[in-house]
Protein backbone atom coordinates (compact mmCIF):
# COMPACT_ATOMS: atom_id res chain seq x y z
CA UNK A 1 0.00 0.00 0.00
CA UNK A 2 1.50 3.27 -1.10
CA UNK A 3 1.04 5.80 1.68
CA UNK A 4 1.57 9.46 2.32
CA UNK A 5 1.48 10.45 5.95
CA UNK A 6 0.98 13.78 7.63
CA UNK A 7 0.40 14.94 11.18
CA UNK A 8 -3.29 15.80 11.28
CA UNK A 9 -2.74 18.71 13.66
CA UNK A 10 -4.08 21.15 14.40
CA UNK A 11 -0.83 23.04 14.18
CA UNK A 12 -1.17 26.44 15.78
CA UNK A 13 1.33 29.25 15.17
CA UNK A 14 1.19 32.96 16.00
CA UNK A 15 0.83 35.49 13.22
CA UNK A 16 4.20 36.34 11.71
CA UNK A 17 5.85 33.07 12.73
CA UNK A 18 7.12 30.27 10.49
CA UNK A 19 4.77 27.32 10.06
CA UNK A 20 6.43 23.99 9.28
CA UNK A 21 4.35 21.22 7.74
CA UNK A 22 5.75 17.75 7.27
CA UNK A 23 4.97 14.79 5.06
CA UNK A 24 6.51 11.33 4.65
CA UNK A 25 5.91 8.82 1.88
CA UNK A 26 6.42 5.10 1.64
CA UNK A 27 6.88 4.53 -2.10
CA UNK A 28 10.45 5.17 -3.22
CA UNK A 29 9.15 5.26 -6.79
CA UNK A 30 7.45 8.57 -6.06
CA UNK A 31 8.95 11.25 -8.25
CA UNK A 32 6.99 14.46 -7.72
CA UNK A 33 5.42 16.00 -4.69
CA UNK A 34 2.69 18.57 -4.36
CA UNK A 35 1.37 20.80 -1.62
CA UNK A 36 -2.28 21.80 -1.82
CA UNK A 37 -4.14 24.21 0.43
CA UNK A 38 -7.80 23.54 1.20
CA UNK A 39 -10.08 25.93 3.01
CA UNK A 40 -13.01 24.40 4.85
CA UNK A 41 -15.72 23.30 2.41
CA UNK A 42 -13.66 24.34 -0.62
CA UNK A 43 -11.65 22.48 -3.21
CA UNK A 44 -7.88 21.98 -2.93
CA UNK A 45 -5.69 24.50 -4.71
CA UNK A 46 -2.06 23.94 -5.61
CA UNK A 47 0.56 25.92 -3.70
CA UNK A 48 3.66 24.40 -5.24
CA UNK A 49 5.32 21.21 -6.39
CA UNK A 50 8.85 19.88 -6.06
CA UNK A 51 10.65 16.97 -7.73
CA UNK A 52 14.34 17.61 -7.04
CA UNK A 53 16.12 17.16 -3.75
CA UNK A 54 16.63 20.40 -1.89
CA UNK A 55 14.62 23.55 -1.45
CA UNK A 56 12.24 25.37 -3.75
CA UNK A 57 11.00 28.82 -2.84
CA UNK A 58 7.93 30.68 -4.05
CA UNK A 59 7.14 33.87 -2.18
CA UNK A 60 6.48 33.06 1.47
CA UNK A 61 6.44 29.32 0.75
CA UNK A 62 9.41 26.96 0.66
CA UNK A 63 9.11 23.29 -0.19
CA UNK A 64 11.86 20.92 0.86
CA UNK A 65 12.44 17.41 -0.47
CA UNK A 66 14.75 14.72 0.84
CA UNK A 67 14.31 11.57 -1.23
CA UNK A 68 16.79 9.55 0.84
CA UNK A 69 14.66 10.15 3.95
CA UNK A 70 11.37 10.07 1.95
CA UNK A 71 10.44 13.38 3.49
CA UNK A 72 8.77 16.49 2.15
CA UNK A 73 8.07 19.67 4.03
CA UNK A 74 6.43 23.03 3.48
CA UNK A 75 7.55 26.14 5.31
CA UNK A 76 5.31 29.18 5.44
CA UNK A 77 7.14 32.35 6.47
CA UNK A 78 5.40 35.33 8.01
CA UNK A 79 2.25 33.28 8.59
CA UNK A 80 -1.03 35.15 8.24
CA UNK A 81 -4.49 34.30 9.59
CA UNK A 82 -5.52 33.79 5.94
CA UNK A 83 -3.08 30.86 5.81
CA UNK A 84 -5.34 28.98 8.24
CA UNK A 85 -6.44 25.95 6.23
CA UNK A 86 -5.75 22.26 5.75
CA UNK A 87 -2.59 21.50 3.81
CA UNK A 88 -2.53 18.34 1.72
CA UNK A 89 0.65 16.63 0.63
CA UNK A 90 0.45 14.48 -2.51
CA UNK A 91 2.92 12.15 -4.24
CA UNK A 92 2.98 11.20 -7.90
CA UNK A 93 4.61 7.80 -8.35
CA UNK A 94 5.93 8.43 -11.81
CA UNK A 95 5.03 10.60 -14.69
CA UNK A 96 1.50 10.02 -15.85
CA UNK A 97 0.27 7.88 -12.97
CA UNK A 98 -2.19 8.76 -10.29
CA UNK A 99 -1.64 10.83 -7.18
CA UNK A 100 -1.65 9.61 -3.59
CA UNK A 101 -2.78 12.20 -1.04
CA UNK A 102 -2.00 12.41 2.63
CA UNK A 103 -4.78 13.07 5.15
CA UNK A 104 -3.80 16.72 5.51
CA UNK A 105 -2.55 18.92 8.33
CA UNK A 106 -4.84 21.59 9.73
CA UNK A 107 -2.99 24.86 10.31
CA UNK A 108 -4.33 27.61 12.51
CA UNK A 109 -2.57 31.00 12.48
CA UNK A 110 -3.50 32.97 15.54
CA UNK A 111 -3.75 36.78 15.25
CA UNK B 1 -16.84 30.78 -15.71
CA UNK B 2 -15.22 28.02 -13.69
CA UNK B 3 -12.86 25.74 -15.60
CA UNK B 4 -14.03 22.58 -13.81
CA UNK B 5 -17.68 22.34 -12.86
CA UNK B 6 -19.56 19.72 -10.92
CA UNK B 7 -23.28 19.08 -10.71
CA UNK B 8 -25.10 18.86 -8.43
CA UNK B 9 -23.26 20.75 -5.68
CA UNK B 10 -25.31 19.16 -2.96
CA UNK B 11 -27.46 16.04 -3.00
CA UNK B 12 -29.41 14.17 -0.38
CA UNK B 13 -30.66 10.75 -1.35
CA UNK B 14 -31.89 7.53 0.19
CA UNK B 15 -30.25 4.15 0.51
CA UNK B 16 -30.64 2.07 -2.64
CA UNK B 17 -31.13 4.97 -5.04
CA UNK B 18 -29.03 5.42 -8.17
CA UNK B 19 -27.09 8.65 -8.24
CA UNK B 20 -25.02 10.30 -10.94
CA UNK B 21 -22.51 13.05 -10.32
CA UNK B 22 -21.33 14.97 -13.33
CA UNK B 23 -18.12 16.78 -14.09
CA UNK B 24 -17.35 19.06 -17.02
CA UNK B 25 -14.19 20.96 -17.86
CA UNK B 26 -13.24 23.66 -20.32
CA UNK B 27 -9.50 23.43 -19.72
CA UNK B 28 -8.92 21.07 -22.64
CA UNK B 29 -7.25 18.56 -20.34
CA UNK B 30 -7.13 14.90 -21.32
CA UNK B 31 -7.01 13.42 -17.83
CA UNK B 32 -9.89 13.37 -15.38
CA UNK B 33 -10.26 11.97 -11.89
CA UNK B 34 -12.90 11.32 -9.25
CA UNK B 35 -11.99 11.51 -5.56
CA UNK B 36 -13.94 11.30 -2.37
CA UNK B 37 -12.95 13.09 0.80
CA UNK B 38 -13.87 12.00 4.30
CA UNK B 39 -12.85 13.78 7.49
CA UNK B 40 -9.37 12.69 8.57
CA UNK B 41 -8.82 10.53 5.49
CA UNK B 42 -7.79 13.04 2.88
CA UNK B 43 -8.59 12.51 -0.77
CA UNK B 44 -9.01 8.96 -2.01
CA UNK B 45 -9.05 8.13 -5.70
CA UNK B 46 -12.15 6.36 -7.01
CA UNK B 47 -11.57 6.25 -10.79
CA UNK B 48 -9.40 8.02 -13.32
CA UNK B 49 -9.32 8.37 -17.08
CA UNK B 50 -6.39 9.42 -19.23
CA UNK B 51 -8.47 9.78 -22.38
CA UNK B 52 -11.95 8.98 -23.67
CA UNK B 53 -11.20 5.29 -24.21
CA UNK B 54 -9.23 4.81 -21.02
CA UNK B 55 -10.87 4.09 -17.64
CA UNK B 56 -8.96 2.89 -14.58
CA UNK B 57 -9.97 1.88 -11.10
CA UNK B 58 -8.54 3.78 -8.20
CA UNK B 59 -8.07 2.89 -4.57
CA UNK B 60 -11.78 2.65 -3.69
CA UNK B 61 -13.79 1.83 -6.82
CA UNK B 62 -16.18 -0.72 -5.30
CA UNK B 63 -19.77 0.53 -5.43
CA UNK B 64 -18.97 3.14 -8.08
CA UNK B 65 -18.86 3.27 -11.87
CA UNK B 66 -17.83 5.98 -14.32
CA UNK B 67 -18.42 7.08 -17.85
CA UNK B 68 -16.19 9.30 -19.97
CA UNK B 69 -18.70 10.63 -22.47
CA UNK B 70 -16.30 13.06 -24.09
CA UNK B 71 -12.91 14.54 -23.37
CA UNK B 72 -14.62 17.26 -21.36
CA UNK B 73 -17.11 15.12 -19.42
CA UNK B 74 -16.60 12.47 -16.77
CA UNK B 75 -19.53 11.12 -14.74
CA UNK B 76 -19.52 9.12 -11.53
CA UNK B 77 -22.43 6.81 -10.71
CA UNK B 78 -23.47 5.14 -7.50
CA UNK B 79 -25.67 2.28 -8.66
CA UNK B 80 -27.23 1.65 -5.26
CA UNK B 81 -26.23 4.29 -2.75
CA UNK B 82 -25.41 3.32 0.82
CA UNK B 83 -24.88 5.56 3.87
CA UNK B 84 -21.10 5.06 4.02
CA UNK B 85 -20.89 6.72 0.60
CA UNK B 86 -21.81 9.98 2.31
CA UNK B 87 -18.83 12.20 1.55
CA UNK B 88 -17.52 15.18 -0.36
CA UNK B 89 -16.76 14.23 -3.96
CA UNK B 90 -14.25 16.07 -6.11
CA UNK B 91 -13.57 15.87 -9.81
CA UNK B 92 -10.11 16.89 -10.98
CA UNK B 93 -8.35 17.32 -14.30
CA UNK B 94 -4.76 17.37 -15.47
CA UNK B 95 -2.85 17.18 -18.73
CA UNK B 96 0.10 15.24 -20.00
CA UNK B 97 3.07 17.51 -20.01
CA UNK B 98 6.82 17.40 -19.98
CA UNK B 99 7.02 17.82 -16.24
CA UNK B 100 5.03 17.10 -13.07
CA UNK B 101 1.40 17.61 -13.84
CA UNK B 102 -0.84 19.68 -11.62
CA UNK B 103 -4.39 18.63 -10.86
CA UNK B 104 -7.18 21.21 -10.99
CA UNK B 105 -10.17 20.51 -8.80
CA UNK B 106 -13.83 21.23 -9.25
CA UNK B 107 -15.85 22.82 -6.42
CA UNK B 108 -17.03 19.50 -5.04
CA UNK B 109 -20.36 17.72 -4.57
CA UNK B 110 -21.56 17.07 -1.04
CA UNK B 111 -23.50 13.81 -1.08
CA UNK B 112 -25.59 12.58 1.83
CA UNK B 113 -27.08 9.10 1.75
CA UNK B 114 -29.78 8.54 4.34
Coordinates of C-alpha atoms in Angstrom, one line a residue:
Chain A
X1 CA 0.0 0.0 0.0
X2 CA 1.5 3.3 -1.1
X3 CA 1.0 5.8 1.7
X4 CA 1.6 9.5 2.3
X5 CA 1.5 10.4 6.0
X6 CA 1.0 13.8 7.6
X7 CA 0.4 14.9 11.2
X8 CA -3.3 15.8 11.3
X9 CA -2.7 18.7 13.7
X10 CA -4.1 21.2 14.4
X11 CA -0.8 23.0 14.2
X12 CA -1.2 26.4 15.8
X13 CA 1.3 29.2 15.2
X14 CA 1.2 33.0 16.0
X15 CA 0.8 35.5 13.2
X16 CA 4.2 36.3 11.7
X17 CA 5.8 33.1 12.7
X18 CA 7.1 30.3 10.5
X19 CA 4.8 27.3 10.1
X20 CA 6.4 24.0 9.3
X21 CA 4.3 21.2 7.7
X22 CA 5.8 17.8 7.3
X23 CA 5.0 14.8 5.1
X24 CA 6.5 11.3 4.6
X25 CA 5.9 8.8 1.9
X26 CA 6.4 5.1 1.6
X27 CA 6.9 4.5 -2.1
X28 CA 10.4 5.2 -3.2
X29 CA 9.2 5.3 -6.8
X30 CA 7.5 8.6 -6.1
X31 CA 8.9 11.3 -8.2
X32 CA 7.0 14.5 -7.7
X33 CA 5.4 16.0 -4.7
X34 CA 2.7 18.6 -4.4
X35 CA 1.4 20.8 -1.6
X36 CA -2.3 21.8 -1.8
X37 CA -4.1 24.2 0.4
X38 CA -7.8 23.5 1.2
X39 CA -10.1 25.9 3.0
X40 CA -13.0 24.4 4.8
X41 CA -15.7 23.3 2.4
X42 CA -13.7 24.3 -0.6
X43 CA -11.7 22.5 -3.2
X44 CA -7.9 22.0 -2.9
X45 CA -5.7 24.5 -4.7
X46 CA -2.1 23.9 -5.6
X47 CA 0.6 25.9 -3.7
X48 CA 3.7 24.4 -5.2
X49 CA 5.3 21.2 -6.4
X50 CA 8.8 19.9 -6.1
X51 CA 10.7 17.0 -7.7
X52 CA 14.3 17.6 -7.0
X53 CA 16.1 17.2 -3.7
X54 CA 16.6 20.4 -1.9
X55 CA 14.6 23.6 -1.5
X56 CA 12.2 25.4 -3.8
X57 CA 11.0 28.8 -2.8
X58 CA 7.9 30.7 -4.0
X59 CA 7.1 33.9 -2.2
X60 CA 6.5 33.1 1.5
X61 CA 6.4 29.3 0.7
X62 CA 9.4 27.0 0.7
X63 CA 9.1 23.3 -0.2
X64 CA 11.9 20.9 0.9
X65 CA 12.4 17.4 -0.5
X66 CA 14.7 14.7 0.8
X67 CA 14.3 11.6 -1.2
X68 CA 16.8 9.5 0.8
X69 CA 14.7 10.1 3.9
X70 CA 11.4 10.1 2.0
X71 CA 10.4 13.4 3.5
X72 CA 8.8 16.5 2.1
X73 CA 8.1 19.7 4.0
X74 CA 6.4 23.0 3.5
X75 CA 7.6 26.1 5.3
X76 CA 5.3 29.2 5.4
X77 CA 7.1 32.3 6.5
X78 CA 5.4 35.3 8.0
X79 CA 2.3 33.3 8.6
X80 CA -1.0 35.2 8.2
X81 CA -4.5 34.3 9.6
X82 CA -5.5 33.8 5.9
X83 CA -3.1 30.9 5.8
X84 CA -5.3 29.0 8.2
X85 CA -6.4 25.9 6.2
X86 CA -5.8 22.3 5.7
X87 CA -2.6 21.5 3.8
X88 CA -2.5 18.3 1.7
X89 CA 0.7 16.6 0.6
X90 CA 0.5 14.5 -2.5
X91 CA 2.9 12.2 -4.2
X92 CA 3.0 11.2 -7.9
X93 CA 4.6 7.8 -8.4
X94 CA 5.9 8.4 -11.8
X95 CA 5.0 10.6 -14.7
X96 CA 1.5 10.0 -15.9
X97 CA 0.3 7.9 -13.0
X98 CA -2.2 8.8 -10.3
X99 CA -1.6 10.8 -7.2
X100 CA -1.6 9.6 -3.6
X101 CA -2.8 12.2 -1.0
X102 CA -2.0 12.4 2.6
X103 CA -4.8 13.1 5.1
X104 CA -3.8 16.7 5.5
X105 CA -2.6 18.9 8.3
X106 CA -4.8 21.6 9.7
X107 CA -3.0 24.9 10.3
X108 CA -4.3 27.6 12.5
X109 CA -2.6 31.0 12.5
X110 CA -3.5 33.0 15.5
X111 CA -3.7 36.8 15.3
Chain B
X1 CA -16.8 30.8 -15.7
X2 CA -15.2 28.0 -13.7
X3 CA -12.9 25.7 -15.6
X4 CA -14.0 22.6 -13.8
X5 CA -17.7 22.3 -12.9
X6 CA -19.6 19.7 -10.9
X7 CA -23.3 19.1 -10.7
X8 CA -25.1 18.9 -8.4
X9 CA -23.3 20.8 -5.7
X10 CA -25.3 19.2 -3.0
X11 CA -27.5 16.0 -3.0
X12 CA -29.4 14.2 -0.4
X13 CA -30.7 10.7 -1.4
X14 CA -31.9 7.5 0.2
X15 CA -30.3 4.1 0.5
X16 CA -30.6 2.1 -2.6
X17 CA -31.1 5.0 -5.0
X18 CA -29.0 5.4 -8.2
X19 CA -27.1 8.7 -8.2
X20 CA -25.0 10.3 -10.9
X21 CA -22.5 13.1 -10.3
X22 CA -21.3 15.0 -13.3
X23 CA -18.1 16.8 -14.1
X24 CA -17.3 19.1 -17.0
X25 CA -14.2 21.0 -17.9
X26 CA -13.2 23.7 -20.3
X27 CA -9.5 23.4 -19.7
X28 CA -8.9 21.1 -22.6
X29 CA -7.3 18.6 -20.3
X30 CA -7.1 14.9 -21.3
X31 CA -7.0 13.4 -17.8
X32 CA -9.9 13.4 -15.4
X33 CA -10.3 12.0 -11.9
X34 CA -12.9 11.3 -9.3
X35 CA -12.0 11.5 -5.6
X36 CA -13.9 11.3 -2.4
X37 CA -13.0 13.1 0.8
X38 CA -13.9 12.0 4.3
X39 CA -12.8 13.8 7.5
X40 CA -9.4 12.7 8.6
X41 CA -8.8 10.5 5.5
X42 CA -7.8 13.0 2.9
X43 CA -8.6 12.5 -0.8
X44 CA -9.0 9.0 -2.0
X45 CA -9.1 8.1 -5.7
X46 CA -12.2 6.4 -7.0
X47 CA -11.6 6.2 -10.8
X48 CA -9.4 8.0 -13.3
X49 CA -9.3 8.4 -17.1
X50 CA -6.4 9.4 -19.2
X51 CA -8.5 9.8 -22.4
X52 CA -11.9 9.0 -23.7
X53 CA -11.2 5.3 -24.2
X54 CA -9.2 4.8 -21.0
X55 CA -10.9 4.1 -17.6
X56 CA -9.0 2.9 -14.6
X57 CA -10.0 1.9 -11.1
X58 CA -8.5 3.8 -8.2
X59 CA -8.1 2.9 -4.6
X60 CA -11.8 2.7 -3.7
X61 CA -13.8 1.8 -6.8
X62 CA -16.2 -0.7 -5.3
X63 CA -19.8 0.5 -5.4
X64 CA -19.0 3.1 -8.1
X65 CA -18.9 3.3 -11.9
X66 CA -17.8 6.0 -14.3
X67 CA -18.4 7.1 -17.9
X68 CA -16.2 9.3 -20.0
X69 CA -18.7 10.6 -22.5
X70 CA -16.3 13.1 -24.1
X71 CA -12.9 14.5 -23.4
X72 CA -14.6 17.3 -21.4
X73 CA -17.1 15.1 -19.4
X74 CA -16.6 12.5 -16.8
X75 CA -19.5 11.1 -14.7
X76 CA -19.5 9.1 -11.5
X77 CA -22.4 6.8 -10.7
X78 CA -23.5 5.1 -7.5
X79 CA -25.7 2.3 -8.7
X80 CA -27.2 1.6 -5.3
X81 CA -26.2 4.3 -2.7
X82 CA -25.4 3.3 0.8
X83 CA -24.9 5.6 3.9
X84 CA -21.1 5.1 4.0
X85 CA -20.9 6.7 0.6
X86 CA -21.8 10.0 2.3
X87 CA -18.8 12.2 1.5
X88 CA -17.5 15.2 -0.4
X89 CA -16.8 14.2 -4.0
X90 CA -14.3 16.1 -6.1
X91 CA -13.6 15.9 -9.8
X92 CA -10.1 16.9 -11.0
X93 CA -8.3 17.3 -14.3
X94 CA -4.8 17.4 -15.5
X95 CA -2.8 17.2 -18.7
X96 CA 0.1 15.2 -20.0
X97 CA 3.1 17.5 -20.0
X98 CA 6.8 17.4 -20.0
X99 CA 7.0 17.8 -16.2
X100 CA 5.0 17.1 -13.1
X101 CA 1.4 17.6 -13.8
X102 CA -0.8 19.7 -11.6
X103 CA -4.4 18.6 -10.9
X104 CA -7.2 21.2 -11.0
X105 CA -10.2 20.5 -8.8
X106 CA -13.8 21.2 -9.2
X107 CA -15.9 22.8 -6.4
X108 CA -17.0 19.5 -5.0
X109 CA -20.4 17.7 -4.6
X110 CA -21.6 17.1 -1.0
X111 CA -23.5 13.8 -1.1
X112 CA -25.6 12.6 1.8
X113 CA -27.1 9.1 1.7
X114 CA -29.8 8.5 4.3

